[in-house]
Structures are given as C-alpha cells and as structure tokens.
Short mmCIF file of C-alpha atoms in Angstrom, two decimals:
data_model
loop_
_atom_site.label_atom_id
_atom_site.label_comp_id
_atom_site.label_asym_id
_atom_site.label_seq_id
_atom_site.Cartn_x
_atom_site.Cartn_y
_atom_site.Cartn_z
CA MET A 1 -90.57 21.92 74.42
CA PRO A 2 -93.79 22.12 72.30
CA ALA A 3 -96.57 20.42 73.54
CA ALA A 4 -96.86 18.34 70.17
CA ALA A 5 -93.43 16.96 70.62
CA ALA A 6 -94.32 15.96 74.18
CA ALA A 7 -97.46 14.08 72.95
CA ILE A 8 -95.21 12.33 70.37
CA ARG A 9 -93.18 10.92 73.13
CA SER A 10 -96.39 9.69 75.26
CA ARG A 11 -97.59 7.83 72.19
CA ASN A 12 -94.53 5.78 71.82
CA ASN A 13 -93.90 4.57 75.49
CA ASN A 14 -95.60 1.22 74.70
CA HIS A 15 -92.66 -0.39 72.73
CA HIS A 16 -89.18 -1.47 73.37
CA GLN A 17 -89.29 -4.90 75.17
CA TRP A 18 -86.64 -6.26 72.68
CA THR A 19 -85.90 -4.99 69.25
CA LEU A 20 -85.76 -6.51 65.92
CA LEU A 21 -85.65 -4.50 62.86
CA ALA A 22 -86.10 -5.32 59.19
CA PHE A 23 -83.30 -5.20 56.67
CA VAL A 24 -84.44 -5.06 53.11
CA ALA A 25 -81.31 -5.31 50.99
CA ILE A 26 -82.51 -3.50 47.89
CA SER A 27 -81.22 -3.79 44.48
CA PHE A 28 -80.13 -0.04 44.66
CA CYS A 29 -78.90 1.39 47.83
CA LEU A 30 -77.23 4.67 48.97
CA VAL A 31 -74.51 3.64 51.35
CA ILE A 32 -71.31 5.54 51.92
CA PRO A 33 -68.00 3.46 51.50
CA SER A 34 -67.24 1.31 54.48
CA PHE A 35 -64.05 3.22 55.46
CA VAL A 36 -66.18 6.26 55.98
CA ILE A 37 -68.60 4.11 57.99
CA LEU A 38 -66.02 3.22 60.12
CA GLY A 39 -64.89 6.50 60.58
CA ILE A 40 -68.05 7.62 61.79
CA LEU A 41 -68.75 4.78 64.11
CA THR A 42 -65.24 5.38 65.62
CA ASN A 43 -66.25 8.98 66.38
CA SER A 44 -69.80 8.50 67.10
CA PRO A 45 -71.55 9.50 70.49
CA THR A 46 -71.47 7.26 73.56
CA ASN A 47 -74.25 4.68 74.03
CA GLU A 48 -76.09 7.10 76.10
CA ASP A 49 -75.97 9.52 73.37
CA LYS A 50 -76.96 7.19 70.25
CA LEU A 51 -80.03 8.40 68.51
CA PHE A 52 -81.44 5.00 67.84
CA GLY A 53 -80.83 2.61 70.67
CA PRO A 54 -78.41 0.25 72.05
CA SER A 55 -76.26 -1.61 69.52
CA THR A 56 -76.35 -4.82 71.23
CA ASP A 57 -79.97 -5.62 70.31
CA VAL A 58 -80.81 -7.90 67.27
CA HIS A 59 -82.67 -6.19 64.67
CA PHE A 60 -84.08 -6.39 61.04
CA LEU A 61 -83.59 -3.43 59.03
CA ILE A 62 -84.83 -1.83 55.77
CA ASP A 63 -82.06 -0.74 53.87
CA GLN A 64 -81.84 2.40 51.97
CA PRO A 65 -81.94 2.08 47.96
CA ARG A 66 -78.78 1.54 45.86
CA THR A 67 -78.27 3.00 42.44
CA GLU A 68 -75.24 2.68 40.00
CA GLU A 69 -74.10 6.11 40.84
CA TYR A 70 -74.53 5.28 44.69
CA PRO A 71 -72.79 1.74 44.83
CA ASP A 72 -73.16 -0.22 47.77
CA THR A 73 -69.32 -0.56 48.70
CA SER A 74 -69.97 -0.94 52.38
CA ARG A 75 -71.33 -4.54 51.57
CA ASN A 76 -68.76 -5.68 48.95
CA ASN A 77 -66.61 -8.64 50.29
CA LYS A 78 -68.06 -8.10 53.85
CA GLN A 79 -67.76 -11.31 55.92
CA PRO A 80 -70.37 -11.67 58.50
CA THR A 81 -69.67 -12.19 62.10
CA ASP A 82 -70.12 -15.45 63.98
CA ASN A 83 -73.49 -14.40 65.10
CA ALA A 84 -74.45 -13.91 61.38
CA LEU A 85 -73.90 -17.69 61.02
CA SER A 86 -75.70 -18.62 63.96
CA ASN A 87 -78.72 -21.28 63.71
CA ASN A 88 -81.48 -18.80 65.11
CA PHE A 89 -82.16 -15.24 64.82
CA ASN A 90 -82.10 -14.85 68.38
CA THR A 91 -78.51 -15.51 69.31
CA SER A 92 -78.85 -15.63 72.90
CA THR A 93 -80.62 -19.02 72.47
CA ASN A 94 -79.99 -22.34 70.87
CA LYS A 95 -83.71 -23.21 69.60
CA LYS A 96 -83.26 -24.65 66.35
CA ARG A 97 -85.14 -23.62 63.19
CA ILE A 98 -87.75 -25.83 61.72
CA LYS A 99 -86.45 -28.07 58.59
CA ARG A 100 -88.88 -26.97 55.88
CA THR A 101 -89.86 -28.88 52.71
CA TYR A 102 -89.88 -26.88 49.60
CA ASN A 103 -91.65 -28.41 46.37
CA GLN A 104 -91.60 -25.44 44.19
CA THR A 105 -88.02 -24.66 43.05
CA SER A 106 -86.12 -24.10 39.63
CA PHE A 107 -88.60 -21.70 38.18
CA PRO A 108 -88.40 -21.92 34.40
CA GLY A 109 -87.55 -18.20 33.94
CA PHE A 110 -84.27 -18.52 35.96
CA SER A 111 -82.43 -19.61 32.78
CA LYS A 112 -80.91 -16.17 32.07
CA THR A 113 -80.33 -15.31 35.80
CA ILE A 114 -76.68 -15.17 37.06
CA THR A 115 -76.33 -16.61 40.56
CA THR A 116 -73.55 -18.90 41.56
CA VAL A 117 -72.37 -20.70 44.61
CA ARG A 118 -68.70 -21.56 44.96
CA CYS A 119 -68.31 -24.99 46.81
CA GLY A 120 -64.81 -26.05 47.48
CA GLY A 121 -63.51 -25.07 44.06
CA HIS A 122 -66.73 -26.09 42.13
CA SER A 123 -69.59 -23.82 41.23
CA ALA A 124 -73.29 -24.37 41.01
CA PRO A 125 -76.54 -22.49 40.98
CA THR A 126 -77.28 -23.23 44.69
CA CYS A 127 -75.36 -24.90 47.63
CA THR A 128 -77.51 -27.80 47.33
CA GLU A 129 -76.41 -28.34 43.71
CA CYS A 130 -72.83 -28.42 44.38
CA PRO A 131 -71.04 -31.73 43.40
CA ASN A 132 -70.87 -34.55 46.06
CA GLY A 133 -68.18 -33.82 48.69
CA ASN A 134 -68.47 -30.18 48.30
CA GLY A 135 -71.38 -28.99 50.41
CA ALA A 136 -72.38 -25.59 51.72
CA ASP A 137 -69.89 -25.21 54.38
CA GLY A 138 -67.86 -22.05 53.59
CA ALA A 139 -69.53 -21.58 50.53
CA THR A 140 -69.60 -18.11 48.91
CA VAL A 141 -72.75 -16.96 47.33
CA ASN A 142 -72.33 -14.12 44.65
CA VAL A 143 -75.58 -12.19 44.06
CA SER A 144 -75.25 -9.01 42.04
CA GLY A 145 -71.74 -8.49 42.98
CA ILE A 146 -72.28 -8.91 46.75
CA THR A 147 -70.25 -11.85 48.21
CA LYS A 148 -71.46 -13.14 51.21
CA LEU A 149 -70.12 -16.17 53.53
CA THR A 150 -72.83 -18.97 54.05
CA SER A 151 -72.86 -21.92 56.32
CA VAL A 152 -74.87 -25.14 56.18
CA ASP A 153 -77.02 -24.05 59.15
CA GLU A 154 -77.68 -20.71 57.37
CA VAL A 155 -79.41 -22.40 54.39
CA PRO A 156 -82.30 -24.54 55.54
CA HIS A 157 -84.57 -21.92 56.74
CA ILE A 158 -84.98 -20.03 53.62
CA HIS A 159 -86.09 -21.11 50.41
CA PRO A 160 -83.29 -22.63 47.86
CA ASP A 161 -84.19 -20.31 45.09
CA TYR A 162 -84.33 -17.14 47.37
CA PHE A 163 -81.18 -15.59 46.00
CA ARG A 164 -82.14 -16.15 42.50
CA ILE A 165 -85.51 -14.52 43.15
CA ILE A 166 -84.11 -11.39 44.50
CA GLN A 167 -82.03 -10.39 41.64
CA ARG A 168 -84.95 -8.93 40.08
CA TYR A 169 -85.50 -5.45 40.43
CA ALA A 170 -89.26 -5.96 42.06
CA PHE A 171 -88.13 -8.09 44.73
CA GLN A 172 -86.15 -7.16 47.91
CA PRO A 173 -84.98 -9.72 50.61
CA VAL A 174 -85.43 -9.38 54.21
CA VAL A 175 -82.29 -10.03 56.39
CA THR A 176 -81.52 -9.53 60.05
CA ASN A 177 -78.99 -6.80 61.09
CA THR A 178 -76.64 -9.84 62.09
CA GLY A 179 -76.76 -10.80 58.38
CA GLU A 180 -79.18 -13.69 58.19
CA TYR A 181 -81.82 -13.90 55.59
CA VAL A 182 -85.28 -14.70 56.51
CA ASN A 183 -88.01 -16.18 54.03
CA VAL A 184 -89.68 -12.99 53.28
CA ILE A 185 -89.43 -10.83 50.19
CA LEU A 186 -90.87 -7.61 49.77
CA VAL A 187 -92.38 -6.58 46.16
CA ARG A 188 -91.38 -2.81 46.07
CA ALA A 189 -92.74 -1.91 42.40
CA PRO A 190 -95.00 -3.03 39.59
CA PHE A 191 -93.69 -6.11 37.93
CA ARG A 192 -91.40 -5.56 35.04
CA ASP A 193 -92.69 -8.06 32.84
CA GLY A 194 -95.10 -11.22 32.72
CA GLY A 195 -91.93 -13.18 34.36
CA ASP A 196 -92.10 -11.43 37.47
CA GLU A 197 -95.76 -12.26 38.14
CA GLU A 198 -95.37 -15.78 37.02
CA LEU A 199 -92.47 -16.12 39.52
CA TYR A 200 -94.58 -14.76 42.24
CA GLN A 201 -97.13 -17.17 41.63
CA TYR A 202 -94.78 -19.85 41.28
CA TYR A 203 -93.35 -19.41 44.86
CA LYS A 204 -96.19 -17.57 46.79
CA GLU A 205 -97.08 -20.59 48.85
CA GLU A 206 -93.63 -21.12 49.87
CA ILE A 207 -92.12 -17.69 50.52
CA LEU A 208 -93.85 -14.93 51.95
CA PHE A 209 -94.25 -12.05 49.57
CA LEU A 210 -95.52 -8.73 51.14
CA GLY A 211 -95.82 -5.39 49.09
CA ILE A 212 -94.11 -2.31 50.08
CA SER A 213 -94.87 1.24 48.63
CA SER A 214 -91.49 2.27 47.53
CA PHE A 215 -91.99 3.30 43.65
CA GLU A 216 -94.24 6.50 42.60
CA SER A 217 -97.75 5.58 43.91
CA PHE A 218 -97.49 1.82 43.94
CA PRO A 219 -99.89 -0.04 44.52
CA LEU A 220 -101.91 2.65 43.12
CA ARG A 221 -102.06 3.77 39.49
CA SER A 222 -99.36 6.37 38.92
CA PRO A 223 -100.39 9.91 37.89
CA ASN A 224 -96.93 10.21 36.14
CA PRO A 225 -97.45 10.81 32.51
CA TYR A 226 -94.23 9.01 31.62
CA SER A 227 -94.83 5.67 33.64
CA ALA A 228 -96.45 2.38 32.74
CA LYS A 229 -99.99 2.20 33.54
CA TYR A 230 -101.96 -0.49 35.31
CA GLU A 231 -105.24 -0.68 37.18
CA SER A 232 -104.75 -0.06 40.95
CA SER A 233 -107.14 -2.86 41.89
CA TYR A 234 -104.36 -5.14 39.98
CA TYR A 235 -101.99 -5.07 43.07
CA LEU A 236 -104.16 -4.09 46.07
CA ASN A 237 -105.41 -7.48 46.45
CA MET A 238 -102.31 -9.78 45.17
CA PHE A 239 -100.38 -10.04 48.40
CA PRO A 240 -101.51 -10.91 51.81
CA GLY A 241 -100.02 -7.84 53.55
CA PHE A 242 -98.68 -4.31 52.29
CA LEU A 243 -96.41 -1.81 53.90
CA HIS A 244 -98.21 1.23 52.68
CA MET A 245 -98.03 5.13 52.73
CA MET A 246 -101.71 6.05 52.56
CA HIS A 247 -103.83 8.01 54.93
CA GLN A 248 -107.01 5.87 54.56
CA PRO A 249 -105.71 2.48 53.42
CA SER A 250 -109.10 0.67 54.26
CA GLU A 251 -110.48 2.85 51.33
CA HIS A 252 -108.07 0.97 48.95
CA PHE A 253 -107.19 -2.37 50.29
CA PRO A 254 -109.75 -5.20 50.84
CA PRO A 255 -110.21 -6.50 54.45
CA ASN A 256 -108.23 -9.57 53.85
CA VAL A 257 -104.85 -7.66 53.25
CA LYS A 258 -103.19 -6.84 56.32
CA THR A 259 -101.76 -3.39 56.06
CA LEU A 260 -98.90 -1.43 58.04
CA LEU A 261 -97.98 2.08 57.52
CA MET A 262 -94.28 1.83 57.12
CA SER A 263 -91.61 3.15 54.59
CA GLN A 264 -87.96 2.47 53.65
CA SER A 265 -87.42 5.81 54.97
CA ASP A 266 -88.40 4.88 58.37
CA PHE A 267 -84.95 2.94 58.62
CA ASN A 268 -81.17 3.35 58.62
CA LEU A 269 -80.64 6.72 60.07
CA GLU A 270 -77.83 6.59 62.01
CA GLU A 271 -75.34 7.48 59.05
CA PRO A 272 -76.86 11.01 58.57
CA TYR A 273 -77.01 11.62 62.21
CA PHE A 274 -73.57 10.66 62.75
CA PHE A 275 -72.52 12.92 59.76
CA GLY A 276 -74.44 15.77 61.20
CA ARG A 277 -72.88 15.36 64.52
CA GLN A 278 -69.49 15.63 62.87
CA GLN A 279 -70.30 18.72 61.04
CA GLN A 280 -71.80 20.14 63.99
CA ALA A 281 -68.73 19.45 66.02
CA GLN A 282 -66.57 21.14 63.58
CA ARG A 283 -69.01 24.18 63.52
CA GLU A 284 -69.99 23.75 59.87
CA GLU A 285 -70.90 27.11 58.30
CA ILE A 286 -74.45 27.42 57.25
CA LEU A 287 -74.26 28.83 53.43
CA TYR A 288 -77.77 28.14 52.32
CA ASP A 289 -81.21 28.22 53.29
CA PHE A 290 -82.52 25.22 51.70
CA VAL A 291 -81.60 22.13 49.73
CA TYR A 292 -83.75 20.28 47.23
CA SER A 293 -82.76 16.77 45.90
CA GLY A 294 -83.99 16.34 42.43
CA GLY A 295 -82.95 12.44 42.26
CA ASP A 296 -81.72 12.15 38.62
CA GLN A 297 -83.11 14.81 36.74
CA ASP A 298 -84.05 14.88 32.89
CA VAL A 299 -81.65 17.49 32.36
CA GLU A 300 -81.29 17.00 28.55
CA THR A 301 -84.91 17.90 28.13
CA ASP A 302 -84.73 21.04 30.53
CA CYS A 303 -86.11 18.95 33.41
CA VAL A 304 -89.21 17.50 31.78
CA GLY A 305 -89.66 13.88 32.03
CA TRP A 306 -90.10 10.92 34.54
CA ALA A 307 -87.57 11.85 37.31
CA SER A 308 -88.73 15.66 37.19
CA TYR A 309 -92.40 14.98 37.38
CA ASN A 310 -91.90 12.76 40.49
CA LYS A 311 -89.82 15.54 41.92
CA ASN A 312 -92.27 18.15 40.96
CA PHE A 313 -89.80 20.41 39.31
CA SER A 314 -92.54 22.62 37.56
CA PHE A 315 -93.37 23.51 40.81
CA VAL A 316 -89.96 24.32 41.88
CA ARG A 317 -89.46 26.75 39.00
CA GLU A 318 -92.67 28.50 40.20
CA ALA A 319 -91.63 28.59 43.85
CA LEU A 320 -88.29 29.82 42.94
CA GLU A 321 -89.82 32.89 41.52
CA VAL A 322 -90.95 33.71 45.12
CA MET A 323 -88.14 32.51 46.89
CA CYS A 324 -85.71 34.50 44.83
CA SER A 325 -87.52 37.86 44.86
CA ASP A 326 -86.36 40.59 46.86
CA GLU A 327 -88.90 40.07 49.63
CA PHE A 328 -87.28 36.70 50.74
CA ASN A 329 -83.80 36.70 48.96
CA VAL A 330 -83.47 32.88 49.62
CA THR A 331 -80.14 31.25 49.10
CA GLY A 332 -80.38 27.21 48.27
CA VAL A 333 -78.80 24.20 46.21
CA LEU A 334 -80.61 22.26 43.56
CA VAL A 335 -79.12 18.68 43.69
CA ALA A 336 -78.74 16.83 40.48
CA ASN A 337 -80.07 19.73 38.39
CA LYS A 338 -77.14 19.77 36.03
CA ASN A 339 -76.12 16.85 33.73
CA LYS A 340 -73.28 14.42 35.01
CA ALA A 341 -70.94 15.99 32.37
CA ASN A 342 -71.39 19.33 34.14
CA THR A 343 -72.02 20.97 30.86
CA LYS A 344 -75.77 21.85 31.05
CA ALA A 345 -78.34 22.95 33.91
CA CYS A 346 -82.12 23.00 33.95
CA THR A 347 -83.31 26.60 33.47
CA ILE A 348 -84.42 28.31 36.44
CA PRO A 349 -85.51 32.09 36.85
CA SER A 350 -82.80 34.72 36.35
CA SER A 351 -83.80 36.25 39.31
CA CYS A 352 -81.95 33.24 41.06
CA ASP A 353 -78.44 34.21 39.73
CA ASP A 354 -75.73 34.05 42.52
CA LYS A 355 -78.47 32.81 44.98
CA ILE A 356 -79.19 29.14 43.92
CA VAL A 357 -76.32 26.57 43.31
CA GLN A 358 -76.96 23.84 40.70
CA THR A 359 -75.12 20.55 41.12
CA THR A 360 -74.56 17.36 39.10
CA PHE A 361 -76.05 14.02 40.66
CA LEU A 362 -74.09 13.63 44.06
CA ASP A 363 -72.72 10.82 46.05
CA GLN A 364 -74.36 10.46 49.56
CA ARG A 365 -71.38 12.09 51.17
CA GLN A 366 -71.66 15.05 49.16
CA PHE A 367 -75.30 15.36 49.39
CA PHE A 368 -75.05 15.16 53.38
CA THR A 369 -72.31 18.09 53.14
CA TYR A 370 -74.67 20.34 51.32
CA LEU A 371 -77.51 19.56 53.69
CA SER A 372 -75.38 20.10 56.71
CA GLN A 373 -74.61 23.63 55.23
CA ALA A 374 -78.39 24.44 54.85
CA ARG A 375 -81.17 25.43 57.22
CA TRP A 376 -83.93 23.01 56.13
CA ALA A 377 -84.79 20.70 53.21
CA PHE A 378 -87.36 21.54 50.54
CA LEU A 379 -89.90 18.79 49.53
CA PRO A 380 -92.23 19.96 46.85
CA GLN A 381 -92.86 16.64 45.34
CA ILE A 382 -96.26 14.80 45.33
CA CYS A 383 -95.63 11.50 43.39
CA ASP A 384 -93.10 10.15 46.08
CA ALA A 385 -93.60 6.98 48.21
CA SER A 386 -90.80 6.98 50.28
CA PRO A 387 -88.55 10.12 50.32
CA ARG A 388 -85.22 9.18 52.11
CA VAL A 389 -84.21 12.76 52.03
CA SER A 390 -86.95 13.87 54.49
CA THR A 391 -85.79 11.48 57.35
CA GLN A 392 -82.00 12.07 56.56
CA ALA A 393 -82.59 15.65 56.93
CA LEU A 394 -84.67 15.23 60.23
CA SER A 395 -81.67 13.07 61.47
CA MET A 396 -79.19 15.90 60.89
CA ASN A 397 -81.64 18.24 62.84
CA LYS A 398 -82.81 19.98 59.74
CA PRO A 399 -86.48 20.63 59.40
CA LEU A 400 -88.78 20.42 56.44
CA LEU A 401 -90.68 22.63 54.12
CA MET A 402 -92.86 19.77 52.49
CA ASN A 403 -95.95 19.58 50.08
CA ARG A 404 -99.06 18.62 52.08
CA ASN A 405 -100.13 16.21 49.05
CA ILE A 406 -97.00 14.25 49.13
CA MET A 407 -98.10 10.55 48.70
CA GLY A 408 -95.40 9.17 51.08
CA GLY A 409 -93.67 11.37 53.78
CA TRP A 410 -96.49 13.24 55.12
CA LYS A 411 -96.27 11.22 58.21
CA TYR A 412 -92.80 13.01 58.90
CA LEU A 413 -94.16 16.38 59.07
CA LEU A 414 -95.50 17.85 62.37
CA PRO A 415 -95.90 21.88 61.85
CA GLY A 416 -94.05 23.71 64.20
CA VAL A 417 -92.05 20.54 65.34
CA THR A 418 -90.20 19.05 62.31
CA GLY A 419 -91.03 22.01 59.94
CA GLU A 420 -93.95 23.48 58.02
CA GLU A 421 -96.29 22.43 55.02
CA PHE A 422 -97.98 24.16 52.18
CA ASN A 423 -100.78 23.01 49.80
CA ASP A 424 -99.70 25.10 46.64
CA ILE A 425 -98.33 28.02 45.43
CA HIS A 426 -101.21 30.08 47.21
CA ASP A 427 -100.02 29.67 50.90
CA PHE A 428 -96.38 28.68 49.77
CA ARG A 429 -95.47 32.52 50.55
CA ALA A 430 -96.68 32.31 54.04
CA GLN A 431 -95.19 29.03 54.84
CA LEU A 432 -91.92 30.08 53.34
CA ARG A 433 -92.04 33.19 55.69
CA LYS A 434 -92.56 31.14 58.61
CA ILE A 435 -89.71 28.72 58.17
CA LEU A 436 -87.11 31.50 57.10
CA ASP A 437 -88.11 33.48 60.25
CA ASN A 438 -87.77 30.30 62.43
CA THR A 439 -84.50 29.10 61.09
CA ARG A 440 -82.70 32.25 60.35
CA GLY A 441 -83.06 33.59 63.91
CA LYS A 442 -81.31 32.42 66.91
CA ASN A 443 -84.32 30.73 68.63
CA ASN A 444 -85.11 27.87 66.33
CA PRO A 445 -88.30 26.11 67.60
CA TYR A 446 -88.00 22.99 65.42
CA GLU A 447 -87.03 19.52 67.24
CA PRO A 448 -86.46 17.13 64.52
CA ILE A 449 -84.13 14.93 66.18
CA GLU A 450 -86.62 14.24 69.13
CA PHE A 451 -89.16 13.53 66.59
CA VAL A 452 -87.34 10.74 64.97
CA ARG A 453 -86.06 9.40 67.98
CA GLU A 454 -89.38 8.66 69.33
CA ASN A 455 -91.10 7.51 65.92
CA TYR A 456 -88.50 6.26 63.48
CA GLY A 457 -84.98 4.66 63.20
CA ASN A 458 -83.97 0.97 63.38
CA PRO A 459 -85.40 -0.14 66.80
CA VAL A 460 -88.59 1.71 66.63
CA ALA A 461 -89.63 0.58 63.26
CA GLY A 462 -88.20 -2.73 63.43
CA VAL A 463 -90.28 -3.63 66.41
CA ARG A 464 -93.30 -2.82 64.49
CA LEU A 465 -92.31 -4.67 61.42
CA LEU A 466 -91.50 -7.84 63.49
CA GLU A 467 -94.78 -7.86 65.24
CA TYR A 468 -96.59 -7.25 62.21
CA VAL A 469 -94.95 -10.17 60.57
CA LYS A 470 -95.08 -12.35 63.80
CA SER A 471 -98.90 -11.81 64.52
CA HIS A 472 -100.00 -12.56 61.00
CA TRP A 473 -97.56 -14.95 59.55
CA GLY A 474 -95.53 -16.39 62.34
CA HIS A 475 -96.41 -19.66 61.22
CA ARG A 476 -94.85 -19.31 57.77
CA VAL A 477 -91.76 -17.68 58.91
CA ASP A 478 -88.79 -18.70 61.07
CA LEU A 479 -88.89 -16.10 63.86
CA PRO A 480 -86.89 -15.65 67.11
#
C-alpha cells in the first residue's frame, strides 16, 4: 500500500464516535429510480463490506443535484418511517425539542409560490393555517412534486415558512437521513433576483442560512463570460458560515465568517459504489480508457457557451489532438456531447474517428455504465465548484486525470493514489502517459476506494458538518 494512502488513514482516526450526516434536498438531484436503488441495496455487500459505515447510524446527508433530465424519482410518494416522525433527531432518546417562537412569517414575495398542505380534505399554505379541526396530523406537504407525510411533532422545530423558502433555486433544505428537516438552509448560488435577497434578509434571524460553493466559483466572481457578474465581496460576508472549496479561505472570507472545506460531492457515494461492485461481479468488460462528463453541452453552438466553458471543452479539443494521436491511441467517451435529438454532435479532431464515442445527455444509470467500462475519468474543467463525477468515479474504483487548477474537487486528487494531475497542455502529455501506463497494465497502483472510505462519504463528511453547525450555532438549531 502506498505510504500516502497510509498517511491519509492516520489523519482520519479521530472521528466516528457517532455519526450524523447532512442531507441537503437540492432542487435538482441525480438519483436513480427507487426500484433500482432497492435492487442495489438487496444485492449490496454485507455490513462489514459496506463502504460508508453501518446503516444503523443516524445521519444528515448532502444530496446530489437534481435536474429535469435526472428527476428524483426515488423520493416521489415516499413515506417516511416511524423514526422519521420522531420528536427528536436522536431516535434513541425522548428529549423534546424546544418550542420556538417565530415572528417573521408570510414573506410578501410568496404570493406566487405554490406550496400546499392538505389537512383532512382541506388545503392551506401551511399546517398551522389549516381550517379549525383539521390540524397537522397526517397532513401531506407537496413541495415541487415531492410528497412528504408530516406529523404535528415534526413541525414546531422548523420555521413555518421553511417549505416555501426552499422552492427557490438558491435555497436548499437540510434534512436528517431519517427524513426530518432541520432549521438550516444552505444558499448554493448567487441570488436570482432582488426577491431572493429580500427573503434572506427577512428570515435570517429565525433560520440559520449558510453559504455553500455549489455553482461555478460562488461566492467569488465567476470567470465564465456567459454568467451574470457580481462583486466577490458581496457574498463573502453575507452569511455567518460558508462551506467552501478554496485552498486559502482566510484570504477571501473575513474572520467573522466560520468556514468549512466541504462540498456536495463529498456525500452520497453508496449508489456508484454498489453499481460498480455489481458491474465488477459481472466482470464488466473495459471498453474505453476514459469518460468525460460534459454536463449539458451547448451542442447547437458547437460546444461554445455557458456549460461548455464550465467543463473546459476548448481544452478537451486540444487534449484530444494528443490523446487520439498514434503515440497514445486513446479510446474514450464524451458524455452529453450530442444534442438530445441525437442529430448533431460537437466537432472533435478527425483523428478521433472510431476512437471516441459521443453521447447525448445520459441518465444516471447510463452514465455509471459507461464509467464502469472505462479505466479512468477525465476532469479538465476549472470553473467547477463541486464535481460529483470525481467522487462517483473514485467510488467505482476509477482514478482521475484532473486539471490541477480546478476550483472545487482538487482535494480528491492525491497523485499516485487517486490518479494524476496536469497544469495545462504543456505537461498533459506526460501525465496522460503516466495514467495510461498505470491503468492499461495488470499492476494498477491506484487506490480510489480506500481514499474515499477514509475521507468522504456520508458518515465521514456528515460528522464534520454536524460538529461545525453544533459548535458555532448549536443555540440556534435543534440538534441531537
């Protein structure tokens, strides 16, 4: 085992008393259908073999993003367990939550929102507004197509307008893995309009709002020429805390802002892990050297635009000249490099004919299939705050070839252990040769799964998030 990998383990022997993960229900989320999840869980390894800790622990999690193309079908019509309706996050105790009083309700900008609570045949914006005699017991809250059973014990510890707030793109709820919301909301992107900021100012004393780097270079000014512009200083001192992706946060945030190096991509790694294990058990044939995920590329403009800039496709074209040469003869997959109608693809070098596959926008399972058939994942992007592909690949035991200048995700790359890194086209050839030689041969030296086991996944990242919130704002949020 490489010494670097052993060093990683030694740095992480101080955690795991009891775990609590953070669950952030994002308004766009990549989750495979529930029947697929059940199938994976049914055929998953034993508890001793599970990658991310015992399933009996109480956790928070940060969920994966959801898009229209990747609907969160696993949560539709899903009823929580009895534990999800308990009156305390720590289901092993009966300690009651504090009954809090909220003075700021019914933000004026809510006039156009669509949140309803059905109470005994009646409907109202919140449980407390249901007609007399039809209280919150058994009410069903419908938020953006997600149906959730609630009980009267579940409502008092969060703000009554909580569900209305999280319908807006910038705001993400925090939920325990047992289905309980907590009075914390993460701000994941610049405000879409003045109404978002007015909403934040209206509720900031009664709900704990924390920033999280999840969109381009937020909270810093985006270098993407197709993005809206704002001054970095605008958001750096707006929230009391920030989950960031910076090398030196103290150079950007003022001392009063409590920071934590944490990303959405730190969480929810069991699905790709189990998928990879299944494919490994089935002896999935390796067909490609690499997979590159382009998000949702600007195909109609030949991959020139907002998404293509974020995924650095201009560099991909340059790198393909090297990869498809006779010297390297690389094979690979460019995901989301064709339009959804499958009639047009972004132009790539002619030397890549019969070597590079270009696909349309894929669902999660299709993407995992391609990833399982490749030797490594290619991440050339710079303007990316939380690249989920990186930890998904590592969880499937696939190393990375990553741009050293990536804004978020650099923490996942340990040369020689989880893959290799390059600075630009000048050293790309040497690093490409290194990862090809290491993965094409029989003695692959990389240990991606060992790295994520020790550093990321729900129990590891979640205990850090719990302690962060608890140590700084435990008086504001009901915690176990």
